[in-house]
Amino acid sequence: MGCVTLSVFKADVGSVGGHTRPSHAMLQAVLRRVEQAIDDGFLLDGLVTYTGDDMALTLSHTHGPGAATAHSFAWECFEAATAVAEEAGLYGAGQDLLVDAPSGNLRGAGPAVAEIEFERDPDSRHRPAEVFLVFAADKCGPGAYNYPLYSTFCDPMQNGGLLLNPKLRRGFLFTIIDMESRTADRRIRLEVPERLWDVAVLLQNPDRFAVEAIHSRHIPEEQVVAVSATRLHNIAGRYTGKDDPVAIVRAQGLFPAPEEIVAPYTLGHFVSGGARGSHVMPLMPIAINSAVAGSYCQPVVSCLAFSMDGQGRFAQDYTDLFGDVAWEATRLKVQQKADEWRRQGFIGPTMASQAELAYTGIVQALEHLEGEFTLEEEAEREKVLQP
Ligand code: 13P
Ligand code: MG
Ligand code: MG
């Protein structure tokens, strides 16, 4: 059928009883719009889900990545859900809608956006079937995907497929974005495996650098990964909630397999986020449409696996990978890891880095104390030391 764009839009526009989950009425309001847009032929297909307090729209269409029409549609859906949230007195209504009237493209307006365009041709020699995964994470930043993406696309010790499949062995092109840059988008493109350690040097700092895209080197126009890599605190200038990123990862054939893509999530790797977005906590894989209900707003991630037919339809059936019993031992382990780690409270590395905390109220508290510090003269200090 030609080119299909897969767009995932995610926003927190209100939640029930704190930062837990959107209400059923909010989801219904958005679902009605998505169904209407499919009936009208504007969308090929669409699915409305939630992960913690973030609502995600996974849409297929032919308008192209960054299309003002598709982005405006998503914005209107989030506005409709905001109105429902306001009416019900829900917490944080409209939280992620940070600008008054976006220019069409939602990137930099608050909602998380990940998009990939590809040819959907069931008769294609290299890609007769289309398999893709959609990750949605809550209570963390876009750098949360750095560790799993590095593991899957760079490390044969973690992903044996890199050795077993000649198409994977050709390597990948990483696009990494500097999320601190405010004036213009600042990106670097690095080929792996040649530039592995340069990729590692950047991904080491997930608060600043995040994988934004990965392309195949077997067929260079094929994009395998798209991550929503923008920082809310850079848009708003202050802490307004965590970025809560989404990612699309295409799978099978010339790409890694789903089982290789999800394998790194068994670690429960540490990410910046959790309560008030200001802590360091391990990331827990959870079922789709789960609330965040645990202690300290444990960061969570969902993962749905889809197949797309020749007409761009995918939503009628899917596999909830992290909802499976296979992840229960991981959940328990990550919960225990989080509980143990939280016993250290606020001291040092259990709270987010100083760069992250710079957007929180701790800055005012430190400024307040500034005036009470004293500088002791050399002579007086000697008097204290030798009375
Ligand atoms: P969200 O970014 O998911 O709204 O969470 C913010 C928060 O401060 C939780 O404690
Ligand atoms: Mg919230
Ligand atoms: Mg959230």
PDB file of N, CA and C in Angstrom, residues 89-140:
ATOM      1  N   GLY A  89     -12.334  17.231  38.290  1.00  0.00           N
ATOM      2  CA  GLY A  89     -11.424  17.665  39.369  1.00  0.00           C
ATOM      3  C   GLY A  89     -10.211  16.765  39.501  1.00  0.00           C
ATOM      4  N   LEU A  90      -9.754  16.205  38.381  1.00  0.00           N
ATOM      5  CA  LEU A  90      -8.609  15.275  38.447  1.00  0.00           C
ATOM      6  C   LEU A  90      -7.299  16.043  38.620  1.00  0.00           C
ATOM      7  N   TYR A  91      -6.305  15.312  39.056  1.00  0.00           N
ATOM      8  CA  TYR A  91      -5.010  15.929  39.342  1.00  0.00           C
ATOM      9  C   TYR A  91      -4.236  16.208  38.055  1.00  0.00           C
ATOM     10  N   GLY A  92      -3.609  17.364  37.970  1.00  0.00           N
ATOM     11  CA  GLY A  92      -2.705  17.689  36.854  1.00  0.00           C
ATOM     12  C   GLY A  92      -3.410  17.754  35.507  1.00  0.00           C
ATOM     13  N   ALA A  93      -4.655  18.268  35.487  1.00  0.00           N
ATOM     14  CA  ALA A  93      -5.369  18.357  34.198  1.00  0.00           C
ATOM     15  C   ALA A  93      -4.565  19.225  33.228  1.00  0.00           C
ATOM     16  N   GLY A  94      -4.299  18.710  32.052  1.00  0.00           N
ATOM     17  CA  GLY A  94      -3.545  19.454  31.031  1.00  0.00           C
ATOM     18  C   GLY A  94      -2.062  19.579  31.330  1.00  0.00           C
ATOM     19  N   GLN A  95      -1.552  18.792  32.261  1.00  0.00           N
ATOM     20  CA  GLN A  95      -0.162  18.920  32.746  1.00  0.00           C
ATOM     21  C   GLN A  95       0.891  19.025  31.622  1.00  0.00           C
ATOM     22  N   ASP A  96       0.789  18.189  30.609  1.00  0.00           N
ATOM     23  CA  ASP A  96       1.844  18.154  29.582  1.00  0.00           C
ATOM     24  C   ASP A  96       1.557  19.042  28.372  1.00  0.00           C
ATOM     25  N   LEU A  97       0.463  19.788  28.378  1.00  0.00           N
ATOM     26  CA  LEU A  97       0.181  20.679  27.232  1.00  0.00           C
ATOM     27  C   LEU A  97       0.806  22.030  27.573  1.00  0.00           C
ATOM     28  N   LEU A  98       2.074  22.203  27.188  1.00  0.00           N
ATOM     29  CA  LEU A  98       2.869  23.313  27.717  1.00  0.00           C
ATOM     30  C   LEU A  98       2.803  24.581  26.886  1.00  0.00           C
ATOM     31  N   VAL A  99       2.257  24.517  25.689  1.00  0.00           N
ATOM     32  CA  VAL A  99       2.143  25.747  24.896  1.00  0.00           C
ATOM     33  C   VAL A  99       0.657  25.993  24.627  1.00  0.00           C
ATOM     34  N   ASP A 100       0.315  27.240  24.256  1.00  0.00           N
ATOM     35  CA  ASP A 100      -1.097  27.558  24.035  1.00  0.00           C
ATOM     36  C   ASP A 100      -1.597  26.982  22.719  1.00  0.00           C
ATOM     37  N   ALA A 101      -0.875  27.287  21.669  1.00  0.00           N
ATOM     38  CA  ALA A 101      -1.307  26.798  20.352  1.00  0.00           C
ATOM     39  C   ALA A 101      -0.083  26.280  19.611  1.00  0.00           C
ATOM     40  N   PRO A 102       0.139  24.977  19.593  1.00  0.00           N
ATOM     41  CA  PRO A 102       1.321  24.450  18.903  1.00  0.00           C
ATOM     42  C   PRO A 102       1.241  24.704  17.404  1.00  0.00           C
ATOM     43  N   SER A 103       2.413  24.787  16.776  1.00  0.00           N
ATOM     44  CA  SER A 103       2.464  25.136  15.352  1.00  0.00           C
ATOM     45  C   SER A 103       2.071  23.963  14.457  1.00  0.00           C
ATOM     46  N   GLY A 104       1.452  22.966  15.022  1.00  0.00           N
ATOM     47  CA  GLY A 104       1.156  21.754  14.242  1.00  0.00           C
ATOM     48  C   GLY A 104       1.996  20.624  14.782  1.00  0.00           C
ATOM     49  N   ASN A 105       3.324  20.757  14.670  1.00  0.00           N
ATOM     50  CA  ASN A 105       4.206  19.702  15.177  1.00  0.00           C
ATOM     51  C   ASN A 105       4.270  19.773  16.706  1.00  0.00           C
ATOM     52  N   LEU A 106       3.981  18.642  17.352  1.00  0.00           N
ATOM     53  CA  LEU A 106       3.919  18.640  18.834  1.00  0.00           C
ATOM     54  C   LEU A 106       5.278  18.516  19.498  1.00  0.00           C
ATOM     55  N   ARG A 107       6.329  18.266  18.709  1.00  0.00           N
ATOM     56  CA  ARG A 107       7.656  18.142  19.310  1.00  0.00           C
ATOM     57  C   ARG A 107       8.025  19.480  19.951  1.00  0.00           C
ATOM     58  N   GLY A 108       8.339  19.437  21.249  1.00  0.00           N
ATOM     59  CA  GLY A 108       8.670  20.680  21.950  1.00  0.00           C
ATOM     60  C   GLY A 108       7.452  21.374  22.523  1.00  0.00           C
ATOM     61  N   ALA A 109       6.268  20.781  22.402  1.00  0.00           N
ATOM     62  CA  ALA A 109       5.056  21.406  22.950  1.00  0.00           C
ATOM     63  C   ALA A 109       4.616  20.731  24.248  1.00  0.00           C
ATOM     64  N   GLY A 110       5.279  19.637  24.613  1.00  0.00           N
ATOM     65  CA  GLY A 110       4.941  18.923  25.851  1.00  0.00           C
ATOM     66  C   GLY A 110       4.741  17.436  25.651  1.00  0.00           C
ATOM     67  N   PRO A 111       3.785  17.035  24.781  1.00  0.00           N
ATOM     68  CA  PRO A 111       3.574  15.581  24.602  1.00  0.00           C
ATOM     69  C   PRO A 111       4.810  14.881  24.040  1.00  0.00           C
ATOM     70  N   ALA A 112       4.980  13.613  24.372  1.00  0.00           N
ATOM     71  CA  ALA A 112       6.074  12.812  23.807  1.00  0.00           C
ATOM     72  C   ALA A 112       5.634  12.321  22.433  1.00  0.00           C
ATOM     73  N   VAL A 113       6.563  12.356  21.463  1.00  0.00           N
ATOM     74  CA  VAL A 113       6.241  11.935  20.094  1.00  0.00           C
ATOM     75  C   VAL A 113       7.339  11.020  19.564  1.00  0.00           C
ATOM     76  N   ALA A 114       6.960   9.851  19.054  1.00  0.00           N
ATOM     77  CA  ALA A 114       7.915   8.973  18.346  1.00  0.00           C
ATOM     78  C   ALA A 114       7.240   8.540  17.052  1.00  0.00           C
ATOM     79  N   GLU A 115       7.955   8.690  15.936  1.00  0.00           N
ATOM     80  CA  GLU A 115       7.353   8.360  14.635  1.00  0.00           C
ATOM     81  C   GLU A 115       8.347   7.636  13.734  1.00  0.00           C
ATOM     82  N   ILE A 116       7.844   6.691  12.966  1.00  0.00           N
ATOM     83  CA  ILE A 116       8.660   6.026  11.932  1.00  0.00           C
ATOM     84  C   ILE A 116       7.802   5.876  10.680  1.00  0.00           C
ATOM     85  N   GLU A 117       8.405   6.177   9.538  1.00  0.00           N
ATOM     86  CA  GLU A 117       7.712   5.931   8.266  1.00  0.00           C
ATOM     87  C   GLU A 117       8.393   4.759   7.569  1.00  0.00           C
ATOM     88  N   PHE A 118       7.595   3.870   6.998  1.00  0.00           N
ATOM     89  CA  PHE A 118       8.182   2.743   6.260  1.00  0.00           C
ATOM     90  C   PHE A 118       7.243   2.293   5.150  1.00  0.00           C
ATOM     91  N   GLU A 119       7.828   1.549   4.238  1.00  0.00           N
ATOM     92  CA  GLU A 119       7.057   0.972   3.130  1.00  0.00           C
ATOM     93  C   GLU A 119       6.323  -0.247   3.672  1.00  0.00           C
ATOM     94  N   ARG A 120       5.007  -0.321   3.438  1.00  0.00           N
ATOM     95  CA  ARG A 120       4.280  -1.523   3.884  1.00  0.00           C
ATOM     96  C   ARG A 120       3.841  -2.290   2.641  1.00  0.00           C
ATOM     97  N   ASP A 121       4.632  -3.321   2.319  1.00  0.00           N
ATOM     98  CA  ASP A 121       4.348  -4.081   1.099  1.00  0.00           C
ATOM     99  C   ASP A 121       4.441  -5.572   1.420  1.00  0.00           C
ATOM    100  N   PRO A 122       3.294  -6.249   1.558  1.00  0.00           N
ATOM    101  CA  PRO A 122       3.319  -7.685   1.904  1.00  0.00           C
ATOM    102  C   PRO A 122       4.076  -8.528   0.881  1.00  0.00           C
ATOM    103  N   ASP A 123       4.294  -7.987  -0.350  1.00  0.00           N
ATOM    104  CA  ASP A 123       5.042  -8.735  -1.366  1.00  0.00           C
ATOM    105  C   ASP A 123       6.525  -8.381  -1.360  1.00  0.00           C
ATOM    106  N   SER A 124       6.917  -7.510  -0.420  1.00  0.00           N
ATOM    107  CA  SER A 124       8.323  -7.087  -0.365  1.00  0.00           C
ATOM    108  C   SER A 124       9.216  -8.293  -0.081  1.00  0.00           C
ATOM    109  N   ARG A 125      10.390  -8.297  -0.719  1.00  0.00           N
ATOM    110  CA  ARG A 125      11.302  -9.429  -0.542  1.00  0.00           C
ATOM    111  C   ARG A 125      11.928  -9.404   0.854  1.00  0.00           C
ATOM    112  N   HIS A 126      12.313  -8.198   1.311  1.00  0.00           N
ATOM    113  CA  HIS A 126      13.023  -8.160   2.599  1.00  0.00           C
ATOM    114  C   HIS A 126      12.103  -7.956   3.799  1.00  0.00           C
ATOM    115  N   ARG A 127      10.855  -7.529   3.574  1.00  0.00           N
ATOM    116  CA  ARG A 127       9.983  -7.290   4.727  1.00  0.00           C
ATOM    117  C   ARG A 127       8.519  -7.603   4.422  1.00  0.00           C
ATOM    118  N   PRO A 128       8.213  -8.891   4.190  1.00  0.00           N
ATOM    119  CA  PRO A 128       6.820  -9.249   3.901  1.00  0.00           C
ATOM    120  C   PRO A 128       5.904  -9.067   5.117  1.00  0.00           C
ATOM    121  N   ALA A 129       6.456  -9.217   6.327  1.00  0.00           N
ATOM    122  CA  ALA A 129       5.664  -9.029   7.556  1.00  0.00           C
ATOM    123  C   ALA A 129       6.220  -7.819   8.294  1.00  0.00           C
ATOM    124  N   GLU A 130       5.330  -7.080   8.947  1.00  0.00           N
ATOM    125  CA  GLU A 130       5.803  -5.935   9.736  1.00  0.00           C
ATOM    126  C   GLU A 130       5.514  -6.201  11.201  1.00  0.00           C
ATOM    127  N   VAL A 131       6.577  -6.305  11.985  1.00  0.00           N
ATOM    128  CA  VAL A 131       6.467  -6.511  13.432  1.00  0.00           C
ATOM    129  C   VAL A 131       7.053  -5.282  14.105  1.00  0.00           C
ATOM    130  N   PHE A 132       6.348  -4.728  15.091  1.00  0.00           N
ATOM    131  CA  PHE A 132       6.933  -3.604  15.835  1.00  0.00           C
ATOM    132  C   PHE A 132       6.478  -3.630  17.289  1.00  0.00           C
ATOM    133  N   LEU A 133       7.325  -3.068  18.140  1.00  0.00           N
ATOM    134  CA  LEU A 133       7.025  -2.972  19.569  1.00  0.00           C
ATOM    135  C   LEU A 133       6.829  -1.499  19.930  1.00  0.00           C
ATOM    136  N   VAL A 134       5.907  -1.240  20.842  1.00  0.00           N
ATOM    137  CA  VAL A 134       5.745   0.121  21.357  1.00  0.00           C
ATOM    138  C   VAL A 134       5.975   0.090  22.867  1.00  0.00           C
ATOM    139  N   PHE A 135       6.987   0.840  23.277  1.00  0.00           N
ATOM    140  CA  PHE A 135       7.295   0.981  24.706  1.00  0.00           C
ATOM    141  C   PHE A 135       6.721   2.308  25.198  1.00  0.00           C
ATOM    142  N   ALA A 136       6.158   2.294  26.404  1.00  0.00           N
ATOM    143  CA  ALA A 136       5.736   3.548  27.035  1.00  0.00           C
ATOM    144  C   ALA A 136       6.206   3.490  28.486  1.00  0.00           C
ATOM    145  N   ALA A 137       6.961   4.507  28.891  1.00  0.00           N
ATOM    146  CA  ALA A 137       7.503   4.511  30.254  1.00  0.00           C
ATOM    147  C   ALA A 137       6.932   5.693  31.030  1.00  0.00           C
ATOM    148  N   ASP A 138       6.708   5.490  32.308  1.00  0.00           N
ATOM    149  CA  ASP A 138       6.197   6.567  33.172  1.00  0.00           C
ATOM    150  C   ASP A 138       7.181   6.786  34.325  1.00  0.00           C
ATOM    151  N   LYS A 139       7.264   8.045  34.787  1.00  0.00           N
ATOM    152  CA  LYS A 139       8.129   8.456  35.913  1.00  0.00           C
ATOM    153  C   LYS A 139       9.631   8.352  35.586  1.00  0.00           C
ATOM    154  N   CYS A 140      10.003   8.681  34.359  1.00  0.00           N
ATOM    155  CA  CYS A 140      11.431   8.691  34.008  1.00  0.00           C
ATOM    156  C   CYS A 140      11.660   9.542  32.753  1.00  0.00           C
TER     157      CYS A 140
END
